[in-house]
Amino acid sequence: MGMTPGAVALKRFHQNSHHALAVAVWDELSGHGIRVFETDGAVGSARTGVALSLQHEGVMLMWQMGESQERDIYDKTLRAERSRSVAALMTGAVASDLSRRFVVGLA
C-alpha cells in the first residue's frame, strides 16, 4: 500500500510525537478538496489554502490567502463581507469535521 499525501508531505517529521495526527488531519482536509501545505510557522504569500505546522506542542492550522484576498477582506465592500462569511463558514466546517473525526473517538 502506498503512502498517503499527508505521509509523503510530512515524511521529514516522522519522529515527531504528533506526526500521525498531522498526517491524518492533512489527509482528512485534502480528502475534502482543501489545499494543504506544510509550513514551519513562517507563512508566505505564495501559497493559498491551509498551512499546517507540525510542532513539538501539536499541530497548528492557519488559513493562508493570497495577498489581494488578505488585503481585500478588511474592506467595507460586499465582496469583502462575502469573503469574511466564506472564511467563517469554512473555519466552522473544518473545525466541526476535525473535531468529529478526532475528538469524538477520544472520549
CSV table of N, CA and C in Angstrom, one decimal:
chain,number,residue,atom,x,y,z
A,1,MET,N,0.8,-1.2,0.0
A,1,MET,CA,0.0,0.0,0.0
A,1,MET,C,0.9,1.2,0.0
A,2,GLY,N,0.6,2.2,-0.8
A,2,GLY,CA,1.3,3.5,-1.0
A,2,GLY,C,1.1,4.4,0.2
A,3,MET,N,2.0,5.4,0.3
A,3,MET,CA,1.9,6.4,1.3
A,3,MET,C,0.8,7.4,0.9
A,4,THR,N,0.1,7.9,1.9
A,4,THR,CA,-0.9,8.9,1.7
A,4,THR,C,-0.3,10.3,1.4
A,5,PRO,N,-1.1,11.2,0.9
A,5,PRO,CA,-0.5,12.5,0.6
A,5,PRO,C,0.1,13.2,1.8
A,6,GLY,N,-0.6,13.1,3.0
A,6,GLY,CA,0.0,13.6,4.2
A,6,GLY,C,1.2,13.0,4.6
A,7,ALA,N,1.3,11.7,4.5
A,7,ALA,CA,2.5,10.9,4.9
A,7,ALA,C,3.7,11.3,4.0
A,8,VAL,N,3.5,11.5,2.8
A,8,VAL,CA,4.5,12.0,1.9
A,8,VAL,C,5.0,13.4,2.2
A,9,ALA,N,4.0,14.3,2.4
A,9,ALA,CA,4.4,15.7,2.7
A,9,ALA,C,5.0,15.9,4.0
A,10,LEU,N,4.7,15.1,5.0
A,10,LEU,CA,5.2,15.2,6.3
A,10,LEU,C,6.3,14.2,6.7
A,11,LYS,N,6.8,13.5,5.7
A,11,LYS,CA,7.8,12.4,5.9
A,11,LYS,C,9.0,12.9,6.8
A,12,ARG,N,9.5,14.1,6.6
A,12,ARG,CA,10.6,14.5,7.4
A,12,ARG,C,10.3,14.7,8.9
A,13,PHE,N,9.1,14.7,9.3
A,13,PHE,CA,8.7,14.8,10.7
A,13,PHE,C,8.3,13.5,11.3
A,14,HIS,N,8.7,12.4,10.7
A,14,HIS,CA,8.3,11.1,11.2
A,14,HIS,C,8.6,10.8,12.7
A,15,GLN,N,9.6,11.5,13.2
A,15,GLN,CA,9.9,11.2,14.6
A,15,GLN,C,9.1,12.1,15.6
A,16,ASN,N,8.4,13.1,15.1
A,16,ASN,CA,7.6,14.0,15.9
A,16,ASN,C,6.5,13.2,16.6
A,17,SER,N,6.2,13.4,17.8
A,17,SER,CA,5.2,12.6,18.5
A,17,SER,C,3.8,12.9,18.0
A,18,HIS,N,3.6,14.0,17.2
A,18,HIS,CA,2.3,14.3,16.7
A,18,HIS,C,2.2,14.0,15.2
A,19,HIS,N,3.2,13.3,14.7
A,19,HIS,CA,3.2,13.0,13.2
A,19,HIS,C,2.0,12.3,12.7
A,20,ALA,N,1.5,11.3,13.4
A,20,ALA,CA,0.3,10.5,12.9
A,20,ALA,C,-0.9,11.4,12.9
A,21,LEU,N,-1.1,12.2,13.9
A,21,LEU,CA,-2.2,13.2,13.9
A,21,LEU,C,-2.1,14.1,12.8
A,22,ALA,N,-0.9,14.7,12.5
A,22,ALA,CA,-0.8,15.7,11.4
A,22,ALA,C,-1.1,15.0,10.1
A,23,VAL,N,-0.6,13.8,9.9
A,23,VAL,CA,-0.9,13.1,8.6
A,23,VAL,C,-2.4,12.9,8.5
A,24,ALA,N,-3.0,12.4,9.5
A,24,ALA,CA,-4.5,12.2,9.5
A,24,ALA,C,-5.2,13.5,9.2
A,25,VAL,N,-4.8,14.6,9.8
A,25,VAL,CA,-5.5,15.9,9.6
A,25,VAL,C,-5.3,16.3,8.1
A,26,TRP,N,-4.0,16.2,7.6
A,26,TRP,CA,-3.7,16.5,6.2
A,26,TRP,C,-4.6,15.7,5.3
A,27,ASP,N,-4.6,14.4,5.5
A,27,ASP,CA,-5.4,13.6,4.6
A,27,ASP,C,-6.9,13.8,4.7
A,28,GLU,N,-7.4,14.1,5.9
A,28,GLU,CA,-8.8,14.5,6.0
A,28,GLU,C,-9.1,15.8,5.2
A,29,LEU,N,-8.3,16.8,5.4
A,29,LEU,CA,-8.6,18.1,4.7
A,29,LEU,C,-8.5,17.9,3.2
A,30,SER,N,-7.4,17.3,2.8
A,30,SER,CA,-7.2,17.2,1.3
A,30,SER,C,-8.2,16.3,0.7
A,31,GLY,N,-8.7,15.3,1.5
A,31,GLY,CA,-9.8,14.5,1.0
A,31,GLY,C,-11.1,15.2,0.7
A,32,HIS,N,-11.2,16.4,1.3
A,32,HIS,CA,-12.4,17.3,1.1
A,32,HIS,C,-12.1,18.3,0.0
A,33,GLY,N,-10.9,18.2,-0.6
A,33,GLY,CA,-10.6,19.2,-1.6
A,33,GLY,C,-9.9,20.4,-1.2
A,34,ILE,N,-9.5,20.5,0.1
A,34,ILE,CA,-8.9,21.7,0.7
A,34,ILE,C,-7.4,21.5,0.4
A,35,ARG,N,-6.8,22.5,-0.1
A,35,ARG,CA,-5.3,22.5,-0.4
A,35,ARG,C,-4.6,22.7,0.9
A,36,VAL,N,-3.7,21.8,1.3
A,36,VAL,CA,-2.9,21.8,2.5
A,36,VAL,C,-1.5,21.9,2.1
A,37,PHE,N,-0.7,22.7,2.8
A,37,PHE,CA,0.7,22.7,2.6
A,37,PHE,C,1.4,22.8,4.0
A,38,GLU,N,2.6,22.3,4.0
A,38,GLU,CA,3.4,22.3,5.3
A,38,GLU,C,4.2,23.6,5.4
A,39,THR,N,4.2,24.1,6.6
A,39,THR,CA,5.0,25.3,6.9
A,39,THR,C,5.7,25.2,8.2
A,40,ASP,N,6.8,25.9,8.4
A,40,ASP,CA,7.5,25.9,9.6
A,40,ASP,C,7.0,27.0,10.6
A,41,GLY,N,5.8,27.6,10.2
A,41,GLY,CA,5.3,28.6,11.0
A,41,GLY,C,5.4,30.0,10.4
A,42,ALA,N,6.4,30.1,9.4
A,42,ALA,CA,6.6,31.4,8.7
A,42,ALA,C,5.8,31.3,7.4
A,43,VAL,N,4.5,31.6,7.4
A,43,VAL,CA,3.7,31.5,6.3
A,43,VAL,C,4.0,32.6,5.3
A,44,GLY,N,4.2,32.2,4.0
A,44,GLY,CA,4.5,33.2,3.0
A,44,GLY,C,3.2,33.4,2.1
A,45,SER,N,3.3,34.4,1.3
A,45,SER,CA,2.1,34.8,0.5
A,45,SER,C,2.0,34.0,-0.8
A,46,ALA,N,3.0,33.1,-1.1
A,46,ALA,CA,3.0,32.4,-2.4
A,46,ALA,C,1.9,31.3,-2.5
A,47,ARG,N,1.5,30.8,-1.4
A,47,ARG,CA,0.6,29.7,-1.4
A,47,ARG,C,-0.7,30.1,-0.7
A,48,THR,N,-1.8,29.4,-1.2
A,48,THR,CA,-3.1,29.6,-0.6
A,48,THR,C,-3.7,28.3,-0.2
A,49,GLY,N,-4.4,28.3,0.9
A,49,GLY,CA,-5.0,27.1,1.4
A,49,GLY,C,-4.9,27.0,2.9
A,50,VAL,N,-4.7,25.8,3.4
A,50,VAL,CA,-4.5,25.6,4.9
A,50,VAL,C,-3.0,25.3,5.1
A,51,ALA,N,-2.3,26.2,5.9
A,51,ALA,CA,-0.9,26.0,6.3
A,51,ALA,C,-0.9,25.1,7.5
A,52,LEU,N,-0.3,23.9,7.4
A,52,LEU,CA,-0.2,23.0,8.6
A,52,LEU,C,1.3,23.1,9.1
A,53,SER,N,1.4,23.4,10.4
A,53,SER,CA,2.6,23.5,11.1
A,53,SER,C,2.7,22.4,12.1
A,54,LEU,N,3.6,21.5,12.0
A,54,LEU,CA,3.8,20.4,13.0
A,54,LEU,C,4.9,20.8,14.0
A,55,GLN,N,4.5,21.0,15.2
A,55,GLN,CA,5.5,21.4,16.2
A,55,GLN,C,5.5,20.4,17.4
A,56,HIS,N,6.4,20.6,18.3
A,56,HIS,CA,6.5,19.7,19.4
A,56,HIS,C,5.3,19.7,20.3
A,57,GLU,N,4.6,20.9,20.3
A,57,GLU,CA,3.4,21.1,21.1
A,57,GLU,C,2.1,20.5,20.5
A,58,GLY,N,2.2,20.3,19.2
A,58,GLY,CA,1.0,19.8,18.5
A,58,GLY,C,0.9,20.2,17.0
A,59,VAL,N,-0.3,20.2,16.5
A,59,VAL,CA,-0.5,20.5,15.1
A,59,VAL,C,-1.2,21.9,15.0
A,60,MET,N,-0.7,22.8,14.3
A,60,MET,CA,-1.4,24.1,14.1
A,60,MET,C,-1.8,24.3,12.7
A,61,LEU,N,-3.0,24.8,12.5
A,61,LEU,CA,-3.6,25.0,11.2
A,61,LEU,C,-3.9,26.5,11.0
A,62,MET,N,-3.6,27.1,9.9
A,62,MET,CA,-3.9,28.5,9.6
A,62,MET,C,-4.4,28.6,8.2
A,63,TRP,N,-5.4,29.5,8.0
A,63,TRP,CA,-5.8,29.8,6.6
A,63,TRP,C,-4.7,30.7,6.0
A,64,GLN,N,-4.4,30.5,4.8
A,64,GLN,CA,-3.4,31.3,4.1
A,64,GLN,C,-4.1,31.8,2.8
A,65,MET,N,-4.3,33.1,2.7
A,65,MET,CA,-4.9,33.7,1.5
A,65,MET,C,-3.9,34.4,0.7
A,66,GLY,N,-4.2,34.6,-0.6
A,66,GLY,CA,-3.3,35.4,-1.4
A,66,GLY,C,-3.3,36.8,-0.9
A,67,GLU,N,-2.2,37.6,-1.3
A,67,GLU,CA,-2.1,38.9,-0.9
A,67,GLU,C,-3.3,39.8,-1.1
A,68,SER,N,-3.9,39.7,-2.3
A,68,SER,CA,-5.0,40.6,-2.6
A,68,SER,C,-6.2,40.2,-1.8
A,69,GLN,N,-6.4,38.9,-1.6
A,69,GLN,CA,-7.5,38.4,-0.7
A,69,GLN,C,-7.3,38.9,0.7
A,70,GLU,N,-6.1,38.8,1.2
A,70,GLU,CA,-5.8,39.2,2.6
A,70,GLU,C,-6.1,40.7,2.8
A,71,ARG,N,-5.7,41.5,1.8
A,71,ARG,CA,-5.8,42.9,1.9
A,71,ARG,C,-7.3,43.3,1.7
A,72,ASP,N,-8.0,42.6,0.8
A,72,ASP,CA,-9.4,43.0,0.5
A,72,ASP,C,-10.4,42.5,1.6
A,73,ILE,N,-10.1,41.6,2.4
A,73,ILE,CA,-11.0,41.0,3.3
A,73,ILE,C,-11.4,42.0,4.4
A,74,TYR,N,-10.6,43.0,4.6
A,74,TYR,CA,-10.8,44.1,5.6
A,74,TYR,C,-11.6,45.3,5.1
A,75,ASP,N,-11.8,45.3,3.8
A,75,ASP,CA,-12.6,46.4,3.2
A,75,ASP,C,-14.0,46.4,3.7
A,76,LYS,N,-14.7,47.5,3.4
A,76,LYS,CA,-16.1,47.5,3.8
A,76,LYS,C,-17.0,47.3,2.6
A,77,THR,N,-16.6,46.5,1.7
A,77,THR,CA,-17.4,46.2,0.5
A,77,THR,C,-18.2,44.9,0.7
A,78,LEU,N,-19.2,44.7,-0.2
A,78,LEU,CA,-19.9,43.5,-0.2
A,78,LEU,C,-19.0,42.3,-0.5
A,79,ARG,N,-18.1,42.5,-1.4
A,79,ARG,CA,-17.1,41.4,-1.7
A,79,ARG,C,-16.3,41.0,-0.5
A,80,ALA,N,-15.9,41.9,0.3
A,80,ALA,CA,-15.1,41.6,1.5
A,80,ALA,C,-16.0,40.9,2.5
A,81,GLU,N,-17.3,41.4,2.6
A,81,GLU,CA,-18.2,40.7,3.6
A,81,GLU,C,-18.4,39.3,3.2
A,82,ARG,N,-18.5,39.0,1.9
A,82,ARG,CA,-18.7,37.7,1.4
A,82,ARG,C,-17.5,36.8,1.7
A,83,SER,N,-16.3,37.4,1.5
A,83,SER,CA,-15.0,36.7,1.8
A,83,SER,C,-15.0,36.4,3.3
A,84,ARG,N,-15.3,37.3,4.2
A,84,ARG,CA,-15.3,37.0,5.6
A,84,ARG,C,-16.3,35.9,6.0
A,85,SER,N,-17.5,36.0,5.3
A,85,SER,CA,-18.5,34.9,5.6
A,85,SER,C,-18.0,33.6,5.1
A,86,VAL,N,-17.4,33.5,4.0
A,86,VAL,CA,-16.9,32.2,3.5
A,86,VAL,C,-15.8,31.7,4.4
A,87,ALA,N,-14.9,32.6,4.9
A,87,ALA,CA,-13.8,32.2,5.8
A,87,ALA,C,-14.4,31.7,7.1
A,88,ALA,N,-15.4,32.3,7.6
A,88,ALA,CA,-16.1,31.9,8.9
A,88,ALA,C,-16.7,30.5,8.6
A,89,LEU,N,-17.4,30.4,7.5
A,89,LEU,CA,-18.1,29.1,7.2
A,89,LEU,C,-17.1,28.0,7.1
A,90,MET,N,-16.1,28.2,6.3
A,90,MET,CA,-15.0,27.2,6.1
A,90,MET,C,-14.3,26.8,7.4
A,91,THR,N,-14.1,27.8,8.3
A,91,THR,CA,-13.4,27.5,9.5
A,91,THR,C,-14.3,26.7,10.4
A,92,GLY,N,-15.6,27.0,10.4
A,92,GLY,CA,-16.6,26.2,11.2
A,92,GLY,C,-16.7,24.8,10.7
A,93,ALA,N,-16.7,24.6,9.3
A,93,ALA,CA,-16.8,23.3,8.7
A,93,ALA,C,-15.6,22.5,9.0
A,94,VAL,N,-14.4,23.1,8.9
A,94,VAL,CA,-13.2,22.3,9.1
A,94,VAL,C,-13.1,21.9,10.6
A,95,ALA,N,-13.4,22.9,11.5
A,95,ALA,CA,-13.4,22.6,12.9
A,95,ALA,C,-14.4,21.5,13.3
A,96,SER,N,-15.6,21.5,12.7
A,96,SER,CA,-16.6,20.5,13.0
A,96,SER,C,-16.1,19.2,12.5
A,97,ASP,N,-15.6,19.1,11.3
A,97,ASP,CA,-15.2,17.9,10.7
A,97,ASP,C,-14.0,17.3,11.5
A,98,LEU,N,-13.0,18.1,11.8
A,98,LEU,CA,-11.9,17.6,12.6
A,98,LEU,C,-12.2,17.1,14.0
A,99,SER,N,-13.1,17.9,14.6
A,99,SER,CA,-13.5,17.5,16.0
A,99,SER,C,-14.3,16.2,16.0
A,100,ARG,N,-15.2,16.1,15.0
A,100,ARG,CA,-16.0,14.8,14.9
A,100,ARG,C,-15.0,13.7,14.6
A,101,ARG,N,-14.0,13.9,13.7
A,101,ARG,CA,-13.1,12.8,13.3
A,101,ARG,C,-12.1,12.4,14.4
A,102,PHE,N,-11.6,13.4,15.1
A,102,PHE,CA,-10.5,13.2,16.0
A,102,PHE,C,-10.8,13.3,17.5
A,103,VAL,N,-11.8,14.1,17.9
A,103,VAL,CA,-12.1,14.3,19.3
A,103,VAL,C,-13.1,13.3,19.8
A,104,VAL,N,-14.2,13.0,19.1
A,104,VAL,CA,-15.3,12.1,19.5
A,104,VAL,C,-14.7,10.8,19.8
A,105,GLY,N,-13.8,10.3,19.0
A,105,GLY,CA,-13.2,8.9,19.3
A,105,GLY,C,-12.3,8.9,20.5
A,106,LEU,N,-11.9,10.0,21.0
A,106,LEU,CA,-11.0,10.0,22.2
A,106,LEU,C,-11.8,10.0,23.5
A,107,ALA,N,-13.0,10.3,23.5
A,107,ALA,CA,-13.8,10.4,24.7
A,107,ALA,C,-14.0,9.1,25.4
